[in-house]
């Protein structure tokens, strides 16, 4: 019987061919996708394949590890439903969401930006709330927070008519959609800035919370010896036609996990001045001392105003 002839590497080129050795796989796959009509899809998939292949080479991925990885991806999908987005959580937990955020804001990452990741808990249609109104919609423990915020353009001029969504976890560490004891839309509200660019609301001081750890991301965190906590924060999404939609978070400055956020969301710019007040009464008399005051100014850049797809319903 004649010995099999070795296949020349030259056959594995852009005109198609078969795999000859380890080195021929990547160019063959990239070549097979070269006729993709959409140039951006072509660019993204070529880079994705090159980097995925380089990753497998670098760690010399075993077949058992490959199976584990595919199973991990499948289980991310299975753990995702209308009220939980494990895919966003995974992306957040490896710093990828923040990386993409910084690439796309603050003049392409060249300057510090006020943007931060959306996270998995934004819901559309938060209740419209008057300025100064409360977003506490059911019995919620914790010291009162009075927030006075302002939105300016890059030249420091106030922006009127900005629609601002605010949402936060309760002091027990759960968003209302995770917690049957909270009213629907508790600690969520939608405001409109006044002619001076201001919006204000009453809430409770946010507390830190662990990200959901019941799924594959939780397994990964445990395997890595990482804690699952986020430092306490308020989420803000500001929308005005003609301006880039501002998605951000304001962090509580005295939180123990401020420097070790499990999802890498904290930048210096986003650490708020949550001032504890012991020596004077709050703006509304029905709460005791201490209470907290937050003053924060946001800047919106001119640009395209697009709303993200809500991660949950
Ligand atoms: Fe959050």
Short mmCIF file of N, CA and C in Angstrom, two decimals, residues 14-160:
data_model
loop_
_atom_site.label_atom_id
_atom_site.label_comp_id
_atom_site.label_asym_id
_atom_site.label_seq_id
_atom_site.Cartn_x
_atom_site.Cartn_y
_atom_site.Cartn_z
N UNK A 14 -5.63 31.17 0.71
CA UNK A 14 -6.92 31.86 0.59
C UNK A 14 -7.86 31.19 -0.40
N UNK A 15 -7.33 30.34 -1.28
CA UNK A 15 -8.20 29.70 -2.25
C UNK A 15 -8.86 28.46 -1.67
N UNK A 16 -8.65 28.20 -0.40
CA UNK A 16 -9.23 27.03 0.24
C UNK A 16 -8.16 25.97 0.40
N UNK A 17 -8.52 24.84 0.96
CA UNK A 17 -7.53 23.79 1.14
C UNK A 17 -7.85 23.00 2.38
N UNK A 18 -6.95 22.16 2.76
CA UNK A 18 -7.14 21.36 3.96
C UNK A 18 -6.04 21.68 4.96
N UNK A 19 -6.31 21.31 6.17
CA UNK A 19 -5.37 21.58 7.25
C UNK A 19 -4.14 20.68 7.07
N UNK A 20 -2.95 21.25 7.15
CA UNK A 20 -1.74 20.45 7.06
C UNK A 20 -1.06 20.32 8.42
N UNK A 21 -1.13 21.34 9.20
CA UNK A 21 -0.47 21.32 10.51
C UNK A 21 -1.08 22.41 11.37
N UNK A 22 -0.58 22.50 12.58
CA UNK A 22 -1.12 23.48 13.52
C UNK A 22 -1.09 24.90 12.96
N UNK A 23 -0.01 25.20 12.25
CA UNK A 23 0.16 26.57 11.75
C UNK A 23 -0.78 26.93 10.62
N UNK A 24 -1.40 25.93 10.00
CA UNK A 24 -2.24 26.25 8.83
C UNK A 24 -3.69 26.51 9.19
N UNK A 25 -4.08 26.23 10.43
CA UNK A 25 -5.51 26.33 10.79
C UNK A 25 -6.00 27.77 10.73
N UNK A 26 -5.29 28.65 11.40
CA UNK A 26 -5.79 30.02 11.52
C UNK A 26 -5.93 30.71 10.16
N UNK A 27 -4.90 30.71 9.31
CA UNK A 27 -5.08 31.38 8.02
C UNK A 27 -6.18 30.76 7.17
N UNK A 28 -6.37 29.44 7.30
CA UNK A 28 -7.43 28.79 6.52
C UNK A 28 -8.81 29.29 6.96
N UNK A 29 -9.00 29.41 8.26
CA UNK A 29 -10.30 29.87 8.77
C UNK A 29 -10.53 31.33 8.39
N UNK A 30 -9.52 32.15 8.56
CA UNK A 30 -9.67 33.57 8.22
C UNK A 30 -9.98 33.72 6.72
N UNK A 31 -9.29 32.92 5.91
CA UNK A 31 -9.51 32.99 4.47
C UNK A 31 -10.94 32.57 4.11
N UNK A 32 -11.46 31.58 4.83
CA UNK A 32 -12.81 31.10 4.53
C UNK A 32 -13.87 32.16 4.79
N UNK A 33 -13.52 33.16 5.61
CA UNK A 33 -14.51 34.19 5.96
C UNK A 33 -14.27 35.49 5.18
N UNK A 34 -13.33 35.45 4.24
CA UNK A 34 -12.93 36.69 3.57
C UNK A 34 -13.98 37.28 2.65
N UNK A 35 -14.92 36.46 2.23
CA UNK A 35 -15.95 36.99 1.33
C UNK A 35 -17.15 37.55 2.08
N UNK A 36 -17.06 37.65 3.39
CA UNK A 36 -18.17 38.24 4.17
C UNK A 36 -18.50 39.62 3.60
N UNK A 37 -19.72 39.83 3.12
CA UNK A 37 -20.03 41.12 2.47
C UNK A 37 -19.92 42.32 3.43
N UNK A 38 -20.34 42.15 4.67
CA UNK A 38 -20.30 43.27 5.62
C UNK A 38 -18.84 43.45 6.09
N UNK A 39 -18.21 44.56 5.74
CA UNK A 39 -16.78 44.71 6.05
C UNK A 39 -16.48 44.73 7.55
N UNK A 40 -17.42 45.26 8.33
CA UNK A 40 -17.18 45.33 9.78
C UNK A 40 -17.27 43.92 10.39
N UNK A 41 -18.26 43.15 9.94
CA UNK A 41 -18.36 41.77 10.41
C UNK A 41 -17.12 40.97 10.01
N UNK A 42 -16.64 41.22 8.78
CA UNK A 42 -15.43 40.53 8.31
C UNK A 42 -14.24 40.87 9.21
N UNK A 43 -14.07 42.14 9.52
CA UNK A 43 -12.95 42.59 10.36
C UNK A 43 -13.05 41.99 11.77
N UNK A 44 -14.27 42.06 12.34
CA UNK A 44 -14.44 41.57 13.72
C UNK A 44 -14.20 40.06 13.80
N UNK A 45 -14.75 39.31 12.84
CA UNK A 45 -14.62 37.85 12.93
C UNK A 45 -13.19 37.39 12.65
N UNK A 46 -12.48 38.08 11.75
CA UNK A 46 -11.08 37.71 11.49
C UNK A 46 -10.24 37.93 12.75
N UNK A 47 -10.45 39.07 13.40
CA UNK A 47 -9.67 39.35 14.63
C UNK A 47 -10.08 38.38 15.73
N UNK A 48 -11.38 38.09 15.82
CA UNK A 48 -11.85 37.18 16.86
C UNK A 48 -11.20 35.80 16.69
N UNK A 49 -11.19 35.31 15.47
CA UNK A 49 -10.59 33.98 15.21
C UNK A 49 -9.10 34.00 15.52
N UNK A 50 -8.40 35.03 15.05
CA UNK A 50 -6.95 35.10 15.32
C UNK A 50 -6.67 35.08 16.82
N UNK A 51 -7.45 35.89 17.57
CA UNK A 51 -7.19 35.98 19.02
C UNK A 51 -7.62 34.71 19.75
N UNK A 52 -8.73 34.11 19.34
CA UNK A 52 -9.16 32.86 19.99
C UNK A 52 -8.15 31.74 19.74
N UNK A 53 -7.66 31.68 18.51
CA UNK A 53 -6.66 30.64 18.20
C UNK A 53 -5.37 30.90 18.97
N UNK A 54 -4.97 32.17 19.04
CA UNK A 54 -3.73 32.50 19.77
C UNK A 54 -3.88 32.17 21.26
N UNK A 55 -5.09 32.38 21.77
CA UNK A 55 -5.37 32.06 23.18
C UNK A 55 -5.19 30.56 23.43
N UNK A 56 -5.76 29.75 22.54
CA UNK A 56 -5.65 28.29 22.73
C UNK A 56 -4.19 27.84 22.64
N UNK A 57 -3.46 28.47 21.72
CA UNK A 57 -2.03 28.13 21.59
C UNK A 57 -1.26 28.53 22.85
N UNK A 58 -1.54 29.74 23.33
CA UNK A 58 -0.78 30.26 24.47
C UNK A 58 -0.92 29.35 25.69
N UNK A 59 -2.15 28.92 25.98
CA UNK A 59 -2.35 28.10 27.18
C UNK A 59 -2.28 26.60 26.87
N UNK A 60 -2.04 26.26 25.60
CA UNK A 60 -2.07 24.86 25.14
C UNK A 60 -3.31 24.16 25.71
N UNK A 61 -4.45 24.68 25.29
CA UNK A 61 -5.75 24.23 25.81
C UNK A 61 -5.94 22.73 25.59
N UNK A 62 -6.27 22.02 26.66
CA UNK A 62 -6.53 20.58 26.52
C UNK A 62 -7.97 20.35 26.06
N UNK A 63 -8.25 19.16 25.58
CA UNK A 63 -9.62 18.87 25.13
C UNK A 63 -10.61 18.91 26.30
N UNK A 64 -10.18 18.47 27.47
CA UNK A 64 -11.05 18.53 28.64
C UNK A 64 -11.38 19.99 29.01
N UNK A 65 -10.35 20.85 28.93
CA UNK A 65 -10.58 22.27 29.22
C UNK A 65 -11.49 22.91 28.18
N UNK A 66 -11.33 22.51 26.94
CA UNK A 66 -12.20 23.02 25.88
C UNK A 66 -13.66 22.65 26.16
N UNK A 67 -13.88 21.40 26.56
CA UNK A 67 -15.25 20.97 26.90
C UNK A 67 -15.79 21.80 28.07
N UNK A 68 -14.95 22.04 29.05
CA UNK A 68 -15.38 22.84 30.20
C UNK A 68 -15.78 24.24 29.75
N UNK A 69 -14.99 24.82 28.85
CA UNK A 69 -15.28 26.17 28.36
C UNK A 69 -16.58 26.23 27.59
N UNK A 70 -16.82 25.26 26.72
CA UNK A 70 -18.07 25.25 25.95
C UNK A 70 -19.25 25.06 26.89
N UNK A 71 -19.09 24.18 27.86
CA UNK A 71 -20.16 23.97 28.84
C UNK A 71 -20.43 25.27 29.62
N UNK A 72 -19.37 25.99 29.96
CA UNK A 72 -19.52 27.26 30.68
C UNK A 72 -20.34 28.25 29.84
N UNK A 73 -20.01 28.37 28.56
CA UNK A 73 -20.76 29.28 27.69
C UNK A 73 -22.22 28.86 27.58
N UNK A 74 -22.45 27.55 27.40
CA UNK A 74 -23.83 27.08 27.29
C UNK A 74 -24.62 27.39 28.56
N UNK A 75 -23.97 27.22 29.69
CA UNK A 75 -24.69 27.45 30.95
C UNK A 75 -24.94 28.94 31.19
N UNK A 76 -24.10 29.81 30.63
CA UNK A 76 -24.38 31.25 30.70
C UNK A 76 -25.71 31.53 30.01
N UNK A 77 -25.90 30.93 28.84
CA UNK A 77 -27.16 31.12 28.13
C UNK A 77 -28.33 30.55 28.91
N UNK A 78 -28.14 29.37 29.47
CA UNK A 78 -29.25 28.72 30.19
C UNK A 78 -29.62 29.48 31.46
N UNK A 79 -28.65 30.19 32.05
CA UNK A 79 -28.92 30.93 33.29
C UNK A 79 -29.56 32.29 33.02
N UNK A 80 -29.66 32.67 31.75
CA UNK A 80 -30.20 33.99 31.39
C UNK A 80 -31.70 33.90 31.13
N UNK A 81 -32.44 34.82 31.71
CA UNK A 81 -33.89 34.87 31.48
C UNK A 81 -34.35 36.33 31.55
N UNK A 82 -35.67 36.54 31.62
CA UNK A 82 -36.21 37.90 31.59
C UNK A 82 -35.73 38.77 32.75
N UNK A 83 -35.38 38.13 33.86
CA UNK A 83 -35.01 38.92 35.03
C UNK A 83 -33.54 38.77 35.42
N UNK A 84 -32.78 38.01 34.65
CA UNK A 84 -31.36 37.85 34.99
C UNK A 84 -30.55 37.68 33.71
N UNK A 85 -29.45 38.44 33.62
CA UNK A 85 -28.61 38.38 32.43
C UNK A 85 -27.20 37.93 32.80
N UNK A 86 -26.98 36.62 32.73
CA UNK A 86 -25.68 36.05 33.11
C UNK A 86 -24.58 36.44 32.12
N UNK A 87 -24.95 36.68 30.87
CA UNK A 87 -23.96 37.07 29.86
C UNK A 87 -23.33 38.42 30.19
N UNK A 88 -24.17 39.40 30.54
CA UNK A 88 -23.64 40.71 30.94
C UNK A 88 -22.80 40.55 32.21
N UNK A 89 -23.28 39.73 33.13
CA UNK A 89 -22.54 39.55 34.38
C UNK A 89 -21.15 38.96 34.12
N UNK A 90 -21.07 38.00 33.22
CA UNK A 90 -19.76 37.42 32.88
C UNK A 90 -18.85 38.48 32.27
N UNK A 91 -19.40 39.22 31.32
CA UNK A 91 -18.62 40.27 30.66
C UNK A 91 -18.14 41.30 31.69
N UNK A 92 -19.03 41.66 32.61
CA UNK A 92 -18.66 42.61 33.67
C UNK A 92 -17.54 42.04 34.54
N UNK A 93 -17.65 40.75 34.87
CA UNK A 93 -16.75 40.16 35.87
C UNK A 93 -15.33 39.95 35.33
N UNK A 94 -15.16 40.03 34.02
CA UNK A 94 -13.80 39.94 33.46
C UNK A 94 -13.34 41.31 32.93
N UNK A 95 -14.05 42.37 33.35
CA UNK A 95 -13.62 43.72 32.99
C UNK A 95 -13.88 44.10 31.54
N UNK A 96 -14.59 43.23 30.82
CA UNK A 96 -14.78 43.49 29.39
C UNK A 96 -15.78 44.61 29.16
N UNK A 97 -16.82 44.66 29.97
CA UNK A 97 -17.83 45.71 29.81
C UNK A 97 -17.21 47.08 30.04
N UNK A 98 -16.39 47.19 31.07
CA UNK A 98 -15.74 48.47 31.36
C UNK A 98 -14.77 48.84 30.23
N UNK A 99 -14.05 47.86 29.72
CA UNK A 99 -13.13 48.12 28.60
C UNK A 99 -13.88 48.70 27.41
N UNK A 100 -15.00 48.08 27.06
CA UNK A 100 -15.78 48.55 25.91
C UNK A 100 -16.34 49.94 26.20
N UNK A 101 -16.76 50.16 27.42
CA UNK A 101 -17.29 51.47 27.82
C UNK A 101 -16.22 52.55 27.65
N UNK A 102 -15.02 52.29 28.12
CA UNK A 102 -13.95 53.29 28.04
C UNK A 102 -13.51 53.52 26.60
N UNK A 103 -13.57 52.45 25.78
CA UNK A 103 -13.21 52.60 24.36
C UNK A 103 -14.17 53.52 23.63
N UNK A 104 -15.41 53.59 24.11
CA UNK A 104 -16.46 54.29 23.36
C UNK A 104 -16.89 55.60 23.97
N UNK A 105 -16.26 56.02 25.04
CA UNK A 105 -16.64 57.27 25.69
C UNK A 105 -15.38 58.06 26.03
N UNK A 106 -15.56 59.34 26.34
CA UNK A 106 -14.40 60.15 26.69
C UNK A 106 -13.42 60.25 25.53
N UNK A 107 -13.92 60.59 24.36
CA UNK A 107 -13.12 60.71 23.14
C UNK A 107 -12.24 59.47 22.92
N UNK A 108 -12.92 58.35 22.82
CA UNK A 108 -12.24 57.10 22.49
C UNK A 108 -11.24 56.65 23.52
N UNK A 109 -11.49 56.96 24.77
CA UNK A 109 -10.60 56.52 25.83
C UNK A 109 -9.43 57.47 26.07
N UNK A 110 -9.37 58.57 25.28
CA UNK A 110 -8.24 59.50 25.42
C UNK A 110 -8.35 60.35 26.69
N UNK A 111 -9.58 60.59 27.12
CA UNK A 111 -9.76 61.41 28.31
C UNK A 111 -10.58 60.64 29.33
N UNK A 112 -10.49 61.09 30.55
CA UNK A 112 -11.30 60.44 31.58
C UNK A 112 -12.77 60.71 31.27
N UNK A 113 -13.58 59.73 31.49
CA UNK A 113 -15.00 59.87 31.14
C UNK A 113 -15.87 59.67 32.37
N UNK A 114 -17.06 60.21 32.27
CA UNK A 114 -18.02 60.00 33.35
C UNK A 114 -18.88 58.79 33.08
N UNK A 115 -18.57 58.02 32.06
CA UNK A 115 -19.40 56.86 31.73
C UNK A 115 -18.94 55.63 32.51
N UNK A 116 -19.90 54.74 32.76
CA UNK A 116 -19.58 53.47 33.41
C UNK A 116 -20.55 52.43 32.88
N UNK A 117 -20.29 51.19 33.22
CA UNK A 117 -21.09 50.11 32.64
C UNK A 117 -22.56 50.19 33.08
N UNK A 118 -23.43 49.71 32.19
CA UNK A 118 -24.87 49.74 32.43
C UNK A 118 -25.26 48.77 33.53
N UNK A 119 -24.60 47.62 33.57
CA UNK A 119 -24.98 46.59 34.53
C UNK A 119 -26.21 45.85 34.07
N UNK A 120 -26.58 44.80 34.80
CA UNK A 120 -27.67 43.93 34.34
C UNK A 120 -29.06 44.30 34.86
N UNK A 121 -29.22 45.45 35.53
CA UNK A 121 -30.49 45.68 36.24
C UNK A 121 -31.30 46.88 35.75
N UNK A 122 -30.88 47.53 34.67
CA UNK A 122 -31.68 48.65 34.17
C UNK A 122 -32.99 48.13 33.58
N UNK A 123 -34.09 48.80 33.94
CA UNK A 123 -35.39 48.48 33.35
C UNK A 123 -35.91 49.73 32.65
N UNK A 124 -36.61 49.55 31.56
CA UNK A 124 -37.24 50.70 30.91
C UNK A 124 -38.50 51.07 31.71
N UNK A 125 -38.98 52.30 31.45
CA UNK A 125 -40.26 52.75 32.00
C UNK A 125 -40.26 52.85 33.52
N UNK A 126 -39.17 53.39 34.08
CA UNK A 126 -39.20 53.72 35.51
C UNK A 126 -40.26 54.77 35.75
N UNK A 127 -40.85 54.81 36.95
CA UNK A 127 -41.94 55.77 37.20
C UNK A 127 -41.45 57.21 37.09
N UNK A 128 -42.22 58.02 36.36
CA UNK A 128 -41.92 59.45 36.27
C UNK A 128 -42.06 60.05 37.67
N UNK A 129 -41.08 60.84 38.07
CA UNK A 129 -41.05 61.38 39.42
C UNK A 129 -40.68 62.86 39.36
N UNK A 130 -41.40 63.68 40.12
CA UNK A 130 -41.10 65.11 40.18
C UNK A 130 -39.75 65.34 40.82
N UNK A 131 -39.08 66.42 40.44
CA UNK A 131 -37.83 66.75 41.10
C UNK A 131 -38.06 66.94 42.60
N UNK A 132 -37.16 66.34 43.38
CA UNK A 132 -37.30 66.38 44.83
C UNK A 132 -38.12 65.22 45.37
N UNK A 133 -38.77 64.49 44.48
CA UNK A 133 -39.62 63.38 44.91
C UNK A 133 -38.81 62.18 45.35
N UNK A 134 -39.53 61.25 45.98
CA UNK A 134 -38.87 60.07 46.54
C UNK A 134 -38.97 58.89 45.58
N UNK A 135 -37.90 58.10 45.52
CA UNK A 135 -37.96 56.85 44.75
C UNK A 135 -38.14 55.64 45.67
N UNK A 136 -38.37 55.92 46.95
CA UNK A 136 -38.65 54.85 47.91
C UNK A 136 -40.14 54.55 47.81
N UNK A 137 -40.49 53.38 47.29
CA UNK A 137 -41.89 53.08 46.98
C UNK A 137 -42.47 52.00 47.88
N UNK A 138 -41.64 51.45 48.75
CA UNK A 138 -42.14 50.54 49.79
C UNK A 138 -41.16 50.63 50.95
N UNK A 139 -41.60 50.11 52.10
CA UNK A 139 -40.79 50.16 53.32
C UNK A 139 -39.35 49.72 53.02
N UNK A 140 -38.40 50.63 53.22
CA UNK A 140 -36.99 50.35 52.89
C UNK A 140 -36.12 50.86 54.02
N UNK A 141 -35.30 49.98 54.60
CA UNK A 141 -34.46 50.44 55.72
C UNK A 141 -33.31 51.31 55.24
N UNK A 142 -32.62 51.93 56.20
CA UNK A 142 -31.41 52.68 55.84
C UNK A 142 -31.58 54.17 55.97
N UNK A 143 -30.46 54.89 56.18
CA UNK A 143 -30.53 56.35 56.33
C UNK A 143 -30.97 57.05 55.05
N UNK A 144 -31.71 58.15 55.22
CA UNK A 144 -32.22 58.88 54.05
C UNK A 144 -31.07 59.51 53.26
N UNK A 145 -31.28 59.58 51.95
CA UNK A 145 -30.31 60.24 51.06
C UNK A 145 -31.07 61.31 50.28
N UNK A 146 -30.50 62.52 50.27
CA UNK A 146 -31.06 63.59 49.46
C UNK A 146 -30.02 63.95 48.40
N UNK A 147 -30.36 63.69 47.15
CA UNK A 147 -29.40 63.91 46.06
C UNK A 147 -29.78 65.16 45.28
N UNK A 148 -28.79 66.00 45.03
CA UNK A 148 -28.97 67.20 44.22
C UNK A 148 -27.95 67.09 43.09
N UNK A 149 -28.45 66.92 41.89
CA UNK A 149 -27.54 66.68 40.76
C UNK A 149 -27.77 67.72 39.67
N UNK A 150 -26.78 67.82 38.80
CA UNK A 150 -26.85 68.80 37.73
C UNK A 150 -26.21 68.19 36.49
N UNK A 151 -26.75 68.53 35.35
CA UNK A 151 -26.16 68.04 34.10
C UNK A 151 -25.77 69.24 33.23
N UNK A 152 -24.50 69.26 32.81
CA UNK A 152 -23.95 70.36 32.02
C UNK A 152 -23.46 69.82 30.68
N UNK A 153 -23.28 70.74 29.71
CA UNK A 153 -22.60 70.34 28.48
C UNK A 153 -21.10 70.55 28.69
N UNK A 154 -20.26 70.15 27.74
CA UNK A 154 -18.81 70.24 27.97
C UNK A 154 -18.31 71.67 28.21
N UNK A 155 -19.11 72.68 27.80
CA UNK A 155 -18.72 74.07 28.05
C UNK A 155 -19.27 74.59 29.36
N UNK A 156 -19.91 73.73 30.14
CA UNK A 156 -20.39 74.14 31.45
C UNK A 156 -21.77 74.78 31.43
N UNK A 157 -22.46 74.68 30.30
CA UNK A 157 -23.82 75.25 30.23
C UNK A 157 -24.84 74.21 30.68
N UNK A 158 -25.84 74.64 31.47
CA UNK A 158 -26.83 73.67 31.95
C UNK A 158 -27.64 73.05 30.81
N UNK A 159 -27.96 71.79 30.95
CA UNK A 159 -28.78 71.09 29.96
C UNK A 159 -30.17 70.87 30.53
N UNK A 160 -31.15 71.53 29.92
CA UNK A 160 -32.54 71.40 30.34
C UNK A 160 -33.20 70.26 29.58
#
